[in-house]
mmCIF file of C-alpha atoms in Angstrom:
data_model
loop_
_atom_site.group_PDB
_atom_site.id
_atom_site.type_symbol
_atom_site.label_atom_id
_atom_site.label_comp_id
_atom_site.label_asym_id
_atom_site.label_seq_id
_atom_site.Cartn_x
_atom_site.Cartn_y
_atom_site.Cartn_z
ATOM 1 C CA UNK K 1 -3.558 -2.811 21.945
ATOM 2 C CA UNK K 2 -3.558 -6.001 23.945
ATOM 3 C CA UNK K 3 -0.928 -8.768 24.025
ATOM 4 C CA UNK K 4 -3.230 -11.460 22.613
ATOM 5 C CA UNK K 5 -4.306 -9.463 19.549
ATOM 6 C CA UNK K 6 -4.685 -11.198 16.198
ATOM 7 C CA UNK K 7 -3.518 -10.028 12.777
ATOM 8 C CA UNK K 8 0.088 -8.887 12.545
ATOM 9 C CA UNK K 9 0.589 -9.230 16.293
ATOM 10 C CA UNK K 10 -0.210 -12.938 16.022
ATOM 11 C CA UNK K 11 2.486 -13.224 13.331
ATOM 12 C CA UNK K 12 4.984 -11.484 15.596
ATOM 13 C CA UNK K 13 4.344 -14.086 18.288
ATOM 14 C CA UNK K 14 4.424 -16.934 15.776
ATOM 15 C CA UNK K 15 7.819 -15.803 14.468
ATOM 16 C CA UNK K 16 9.281 -15.543 17.945
ATOM 17 C CA UNK K 17 9.838 -11.779 18.063
ATOM 18 C CA UNK K 18 11.781 -11.039 21.249
ATOM 19 C CA UNK K 19 10.117 -7.768 22.216
ATOM 20 C CA UNK K 20 7.559 -5.270 20.981
ATOM 21 C CA UNK K 21 7.454 -1.639 22.054
ATOM 22 C CA UNK K 22 3.996 -0.054 21.888
ATOM 23 C CA UNK K 23 3.671 3.739 21.903
ATOM 24 C CA UNK K 24 0.517 5.886 22.220
ATOM 25 C CA UNK K 25 -1.388 7.004 19.133
ATOM 26 C CA UNK K 26 -0.011 10.232 17.724
ATOM 27 C CA UNK K 27 3.568 9.514 18.818
ATOM 28 C CA UNK K 28 6.398 10.740 16.594
ATOM 29 C CA UNK K 29 7.346 7.276 15.337
ATOM 30 C CA UNK K 30 10.651 8.385 13.833
ATOM 31 C CA UNK K 31 11.820 9.880 17.116
ATOM 32 C CA UNK K 32 10.597 6.854 19.069
ATOM 33 C CA UNK K 33 12.523 4.471 16.818
ATOM 34 C CA UNK K 34 15.650 6.624 17.049
ATOM 35 C CA UNK K 35 15.410 6.534 20.838
ATOM 36 C CA UNK K 36 15.037 2.768 20.891
ATOM 37 C CA UNK K 37 17.904 2.373 18.423
ATOM 38 C CA UNK K 38 20.124 4.500 20.662
ATOM 39 C CA UNK K 39 19.306 2.287 23.640
ATOM 40 C CA UNK K 40 20.185 -0.822 21.637
ATOM 41 C CA UNK K 41 23.448 0.682 20.410
ATOM 42 C CA UNK K 42 24.394 1.411 23.999
ATOM 43 C CA UNK K 43 23.980 -2.316 24.659
ATOM 44 C CA UNK K 44 26.313 -3.196 21.785
ATOM 45 C CA UNK K 45 23.580 -4.042 19.277
ATOM 46 C CA UNK K 46 23.470 -2.962 15.629
ATOM 47 C CA UNK K 47 19.881 -1.816 15.017
ATOM 48 C CA UNK K 48 18.538 -0.845 11.597
ATOM 49 C CA UNK K 49 15.552 1.497 11.494
ATOM 50 C CA UNK K 50 12.988 0.617 8.840
ATOM 51 C CA UNK K 51 10.916 3.725 8.036
ATOM 52 C CA UNK K 52 7.137 3.501 7.919
ATOM 53 C CA UNK K 53 6.159 1.327 4.994
ATOM 54 C CA UNK K 54 9.814 0.759 4.166
ATOM 55 C CA UNK K 55 9.469 4.040 2.309
ATOM 56 C CA UNK K 56 12.945 5.278 1.577
ATOM 57 C CA UNK K 57 15.096 5.069 -1.544
ATOM 58 C CA UNK K 58 16.461 1.655 -0.593
ATOM 59 C CA UNK K 59 12.988 0.260 0.106
ATOM 60 C CA UNK K 60 11.693 1.716 -3.156
ATOM 61 C CA UNK K 61 14.159 -0.441 -5.085
ATOM 62 C CA UNK K 62 11.919 -3.403 -4.315
ATOM 63 C CA UNK K 63 9.217 -1.901 -6.486
ATOM 64 C CA UNK K 64 11.686 -1.054 -9.234
ATOM 65 C CA UNK K 65 12.321 -4.794 -9.320
ATOM 66 C CA UNK K 66 8.548 -5.299 -9.343
ATOM 67 C CA UNK K 67 8.269 -3.012 -12.386
ATOM 68 C CA UNK K 68 10.996 -4.968 -14.168
ATOM 69 C CA UNK K 69 9.338 -8.292 -13.363
ATOM 70 C CA UNK K 70 6.002 -6.955 -14.606
ATOM 71 C CA UNK K 71 7.633 -5.741 -17.815
ATOM 72 C CA UNK K 72 9.301 -9.106 -18.411
ATOM 73 C CA UNK K 73 6.093 -11.049 -17.785
ATOM 74 C CA UNK K 74 4.209 -8.800 -20.202
ATOM 75 C CA UNK K 75 6.863 -9.437 -22.851
ATOM 76 C CA UNK K 76 6.784 -13.194 -22.233
ATOM 77 C CA UNK K 77 2.982 -13.433 -22.246
ATOM 78 C CA UNK K 78 2.245 -10.881 -24.940
ATOM 79 C CA UNK K 79 0.214 -8.705 -22.568
ATOM 80 C CA UNK K 80 -0.361 -4.989 -22.595
ATOM 81 C CA UNK K 81 -2.101 -3.072 -19.822
ATOM 82 C CA UNK K 82 -3.721 0.335 -20.160
ATOM 83 C CA UNK K 83 -3.720 1.260 -16.465
ATOM 84 C CA UNK K 84 -2.001 0.203 -13.250
ATOM 85 C CA UNK K 85 -3.740 0.732 -9.907
ATOM 86 C CA UNK K 86 -1.741 0.690 -6.691
ATOM 87 C CA UNK K 87 -2.101 1.707 -3.076
ATOM 88 C CA UNK K 88 -0.554 5.039 -2.102
ATOM 89 C CA UNK K 89 0.236 5.546 1.562
ATOM 90 C CA UNK K 90 3.741 6.051 2.924
ATOM 91 C CA UNK K 91 4.718 6.267 -0.785
ATOM 92 C CA UNK K 92 7.255 3.437 -1.057
ATOM 93 C CA UNK K 93 5.125 1.263 -3.324
ATOM 94 C CA UNK K 94 3.771 4.066 -5.491
ATOM 95 C CA UNK K 95 7.035 6.017 -5.704
ATOM 96 C CA UNK K 96 9.122 2.922 -6.346
ATOM 97 C CA UNK K 97 6.846 1.822 -9.170
ATOM 98 C CA UNK K 98 6.891 5.273 -10.755
ATOM 99 C CA UNK K 99 10.703 5.262 -10.710
ATOM 100 C CA UNK K 100 10.731 1.720 -12.090
ATOM 101 C CA UNK K 101 8.314 2.555 -14.886
ATOM 102 C CA UNK K 102 10.165 5.728 -15.895
ATOM 103 C CA UNK K 103 13.581 4.099 -15.656
ATOM 104 C CA UNK K 104 12.516 1.112 -17.743
ATOM 105 C CA UNK K 105 10.498 3.171 -20.259
ATOM 106 C CA UNK K 106 7.209 1.515 -19.341
ATOM 107 C CA UNK K 107 4.612 3.869 -20.764
ATOM 108 C CA UNK K 108 1.588 2.806 -18.718
ATOM 109 C CA UNK K 109 -0.147 5.325 -16.436
ATOM 110 C CA UNK K 110 -0.083 4.496 -12.738
ATOM 111 C CA UNK K 111 -2.919 5.689 -10.517
ATOM 112 C CA UNK K 112 -2.401 5.525 -6.781
ATOM 113 C CA UNK K 113 -5.422 5.233 -4.509
ATOM 114 C CA UNK K 114 -4.721 7.146 -1.313
ATOM 115 C CA UNK K 115 -5.146 5.173 1.912
ATOM 116 C CA UNK K 116 -4.338 8.041 4.273
ATOM 117 C CA UNK K 117 -4.297 11.319 2.294
ATOM 118 C CA UNK K 118 -5.949 13.039 -0.644
ATOM 119 C CA UNK K 119 -3.886 14.015 -3.736
ATOM 120 C CA UNK K 120 -2.796 17.487 -2.674
ATOM 121 C CA UNK K 121 -0.940 16.015 0.321
ATOM 122 C CA UNK K 122 -0.113 12.607 -1.152
ATOM 123 C CA UNK K 123 1.371 13.361 -4.550
ATOM 124 C CA UNK K 124 4.295 15.493 -3.300
ATOM 125 C CA UNK K 125 5.335 12.603 -1.023
ATOM 126 C CA UNK K 126 5.183 10.106 -3.882
ATOM 127 C CA UNK K 127 7.128 12.407 -6.187
ATOM 128 C CA UNK K 128 9.829 12.913 -3.545
ATOM 129 C CA UNK K 129 10.129 9.140 -3.063
ATOM 130 C CA UNK K 130 10.285 8.484 -6.816
ATOM 131 C CA UNK K 131 13.027 11.089 -7.218
ATOM 132 C CA UNK K 132 15.002 9.601 -4.313
ATOM 133 C CA UNK K 133 14.823 6.142 -5.885
ATOM 134 C CA UNK K 134 15.840 7.547 -9.284
ATOM 135 C CA UNK K 135 18.799 9.296 -7.656
ATOM 136 C CA UNK K 136 19.938 6.012 -6.139
ATOM 137 C CA UNK K 137 19.777 4.434 -9.602
ATOM 138 C CA UNK K 138 21.885 7.077 -11.322
ATOM 139 C CA UNK K 139 19.891 10.266 -11.259
ATOM 140 C CA UNK K 140 17.379 10.185 -14.115
ATOM 141 C CA UNK K 141 14.531 12.678 -14.107
ATOM 142 C CA UNK K 142 11.020 11.836 -12.926
ATOM 143 C CA UNK K 143 8.389 13.921 -14.766
ATOM 144 C CA UNK K 144 5.948 15.346 -12.225
ATOM 145 C CA UNK K 145 2.956 14.313 -14.335
ATOM 146 C CA UNK K 146 3.876 10.649 -13.847
ATOM 147 C CA UNK K 147 2.611 10.908 -10.267
ATOM 148 C CA UNK K 148 -1.175 10.711 -10.080
ATOM 149 C CA UNK K 149 -3.390 9.721 -7.185
ATOM 150 C CA UNK K 150 -7.030 9.856 -6.169
ATOM 151 C CA UNK K 151 -8.598 10.389 -2.774
ATOM 152 C CA UNK K 152 -11.971 9.989 -1.171
ATOM 153 C CA UNK K 153 -11.736 6.273 -0.371
ATOM 154 C CA UNK K 154 -9.652 6.293 2.818
ATOM 155 C CA UNK K 155 -11.954 8.273 5.097
ATOM 156 C CA UNK K 156 -12.957 8.509 7.899
ATOM 157 C CA UNK K 157 -9.333 7.858 8.808
ATOM 158 C CA UNK K 158 -6.373 5.626 8.018
ATOM 159 C CA UNK K 159 -7.116 1.990 8.949
ATOM 160 C CA UNK K 160 -10.725 2.697 9.954
ATOM 161 C CA UNK K 161 -13.353 0.832 7.912
ATOM 162 C CA UNK K 162 -15.910 2.335 5.578
ATOM 163 C CA UNK K 163 -18.751 0.786 3.533
ATOM 164 C CA UNK K 164 -16.826 1.053 0.236
ATOM 165 C CA UNK K 165 -13.946 -1.004 1.626
ATOM 166 C CA UNK K 166 -16.328 -3.607 3.052
ATOM 167 C CA UNK K 167 -18.045 -3.951 -0.329
ATOM 168 C CA UNK K 168 -14.708 -4.357 -2.122
ATOM 169 C CA UNK K 169 -13.340 -6.963 0.313
ATOM 170 C CA UNK K 170 -16.530 -9.038 0.132
ATOM 171 C CA UNK K 171 -16.819 -8.705 -3.657
ATOM 172 C CA UNK K 172 -13.271 -9.887 -4.344
ATOM 173 C CA UNK K 173 -13.520 -12.732 -1.829
ATOM 174 C CA UNK K 174 -16.838 -14.012 -3.166
ATOM 175 C CA UNK K 175 -16.258 -13.589 -6.900
ATOM 176 C CA UNK K 176 -12.508 -14.126 -7.307
ATOM 177 C CA UNK K 177 -11.386 -15.828 -4.053
ATOM 178 C CA UNK K 178 -8.882 -12.986 -3.642
ATOM 179 C CA UNK K 179 -8.350 -11.760 -0.094
ATOM 180 C CA UNK K 180 -7.833 -8.048 0.434
ATOM 181 C CA UNK K 181 -6.898 -6.327 3.665
ATOM 182 C CA UNK K 182 -9.122 -3.687 5.290
ATOM 183 C CA UNK K 183 -6.356 -1.084 5.722
ATOM 184 C CA UNK K 184 -4.704 -0.935 2.299
ATOM 185 C CA UNK K 185 -5.820 -3.155 -0.566
ATOM 186 C CA UNK K 186 -9.487 -3.141 0.418
ATOM 187 C CA UNK K 187 -9.638 0.634 0.090
ATOM 188 C CA UNK K 188 -7.492 0.535 -3.059
ATOM 189 C CA UNK K 189 -9.872 -1.862 -4.798
ATOM 190 C CA UNK K 190 -12.781 0.271 -3.577
ATOM 191 C CA UNK K 191 -11.105 3.132 -5.428
ATOM 192 C CA UNK K 192 -10.612 1.007 -8.523
ATOM 193 C CA UNK K 193 -14.284 0.009 -8.467
ATOM 194 C CA UNK K 194 -15.247 3.662 -8.064
ATOM 195 C CA UNK K 195 -13.089 4.623 -11.047
ATOM 196 C CA UNK K 196 -14.683 1.896 -13.152
ATOM 197 C CA UNK K 197 -18.174 3.027 -12.204
ATOM 198 C CA UNK K 198 -17.325 6.613 -13.132
ATOM 199 C CA UNK K 199 -16.017 5.551 -16.592
ATOM 200 C CA UNK K 200 -12.425 6.505 -15.738
ATOM 201 C CA UNK K 201 -11.385 3.430 -17.739
ATOM 202 C CA UNK K 202 -12.418 2.710 -21.298
ATOM 203 C CA UNK K 203 -14.769 -0.256 -21.879
ATOM 204 C CA UNK K 204 -11.956 -2.350 -23.376
ATOM 205 C CA UNK K 205 -9.112 -1.153 -21.145
ATOM 206 C CA UNK K 206 -7.013 -3.764 -19.376
ATOM 207 C CA UNK K 207 -6.423 -2.729 -15.776
ATOM 208 C CA UNK K 208 -3.735 -4.229 -13.553
ATOM 209 C CA UNK K 209 -4.171 -4.052 -9.782
ATOM 210 C CA UNK K 210 -0.963 -4.418 -7.761
ATOM 211 C CA UNK K 211 -1.844 -6.530 -4.716
ATOM 212 C CA UNK K 212 0.530 -5.788 -1.843
ATOM 213 C CA UNK K 213 -0.747 -8.428 0.588
ATOM 214 C CA UNK K 214 -1.943 -7.818 4.133
ATOM 215 C CA UNK K 215 -4.447 -10.668 4.470
ATOM 216 C CA UNK K 216 -3.434 -11.460 8.102
ATOM 217 C CA UNK K 217 -5.174 -8.280 9.246
ATOM 218 C CA UNK K 218 -8.513 -9.642 8.035
ATOM 219 C CA UNK K 219 -8.902 -11.578 11.274
ATOM 220 C CA UNK K 220 -8.710 -8.355 13.292
ATOM 221 C CA UNK K 221 -11.691 -6.940 11.358
ATOM 222 C CA UNK K 222 -13.901 -10.046 11.370
ATOM 223 C CA UNK K 223 -16.822 -8.459 13.210
ATOM 224 C CA UNK K 224 -16.782 -5.472 10.839
ATOM 225 C CA UNK K 225 -16.612 -7.438 7.605
ATOM 226 C CA UNK K 226 -19.254 -9.980 8.574
ATOM 227 C CA UNK K 227 -21.713 -7.569 10.173
ATOM 228 C CA UNK K 228 -25.179 -8.416 8.895
ATOM 229 C CA UNK K 229 -26.011 -4.815 8.019
ATOM 230 C CA UNK K 230 -22.752 -4.288 6.131
ATOM 231 C CA UNK K 231 -21.930 -1.154 8.122
ATOM 232 C CA UNK K 232 -18.718 -0.527 10.034
ATOM 233 C CA UNK K 233 -18.736 -1.823 13.572
ATOM 234 C CA UNK K 234 -16.220 -2.024 16.368
ATOM 235 C CA UNK K 235 -12.727 -3.120 15.364
ATOM 236 C CA UNK K 236 -10.829 -5.496 17.615
ATOM 237 C CA UNK K 237 -7.155 -4.562 17.581
#
């Protein structure tokens, strides 16, 4: 960390954020936020703690709305997709979409590409989030088999680059003018490309990728993405 960093930190400065508290890697973020919130309350403030990724039942409602918007656009445009691919990390996006699809009777399989965990650790988190969102909406049941994820594309570690991500980011930028981010969507599209190459999809299947943004972080990975040998280099944070 340094105070002149690019990426999201640049946006914080641009938006006039009053203060930023930086904690060491490995810190219990929930406890750290609770401590800061307590300090602010003591000063008469009214803090609201946003969990990592906005991943709670309330945050998941945003992706229920996304599911409904997707459904409406498909109706309006006469489209039908065979697969939906989405990033799966703190579980808000993936779990919210699962709840939205089940609640709106959208019978399209969703595959989450893990950006920090493999399926055995990731899927229980997504299922818990989907159930929490469903409970907030009235308590309908989420079938466990609606939660599916794949791993193997996030290593060596969350937010650290790998050659598959670099290939995906460059490919989408140079063929579709679509910007992916190195932490989430770059690894998700790497997973989607890997699934396509392994014949996970049928030759005529229509696949929808849910792009969750993140392009500002591209500037923090410039030296990695433009390295002449295409291999991961040093990341400037």
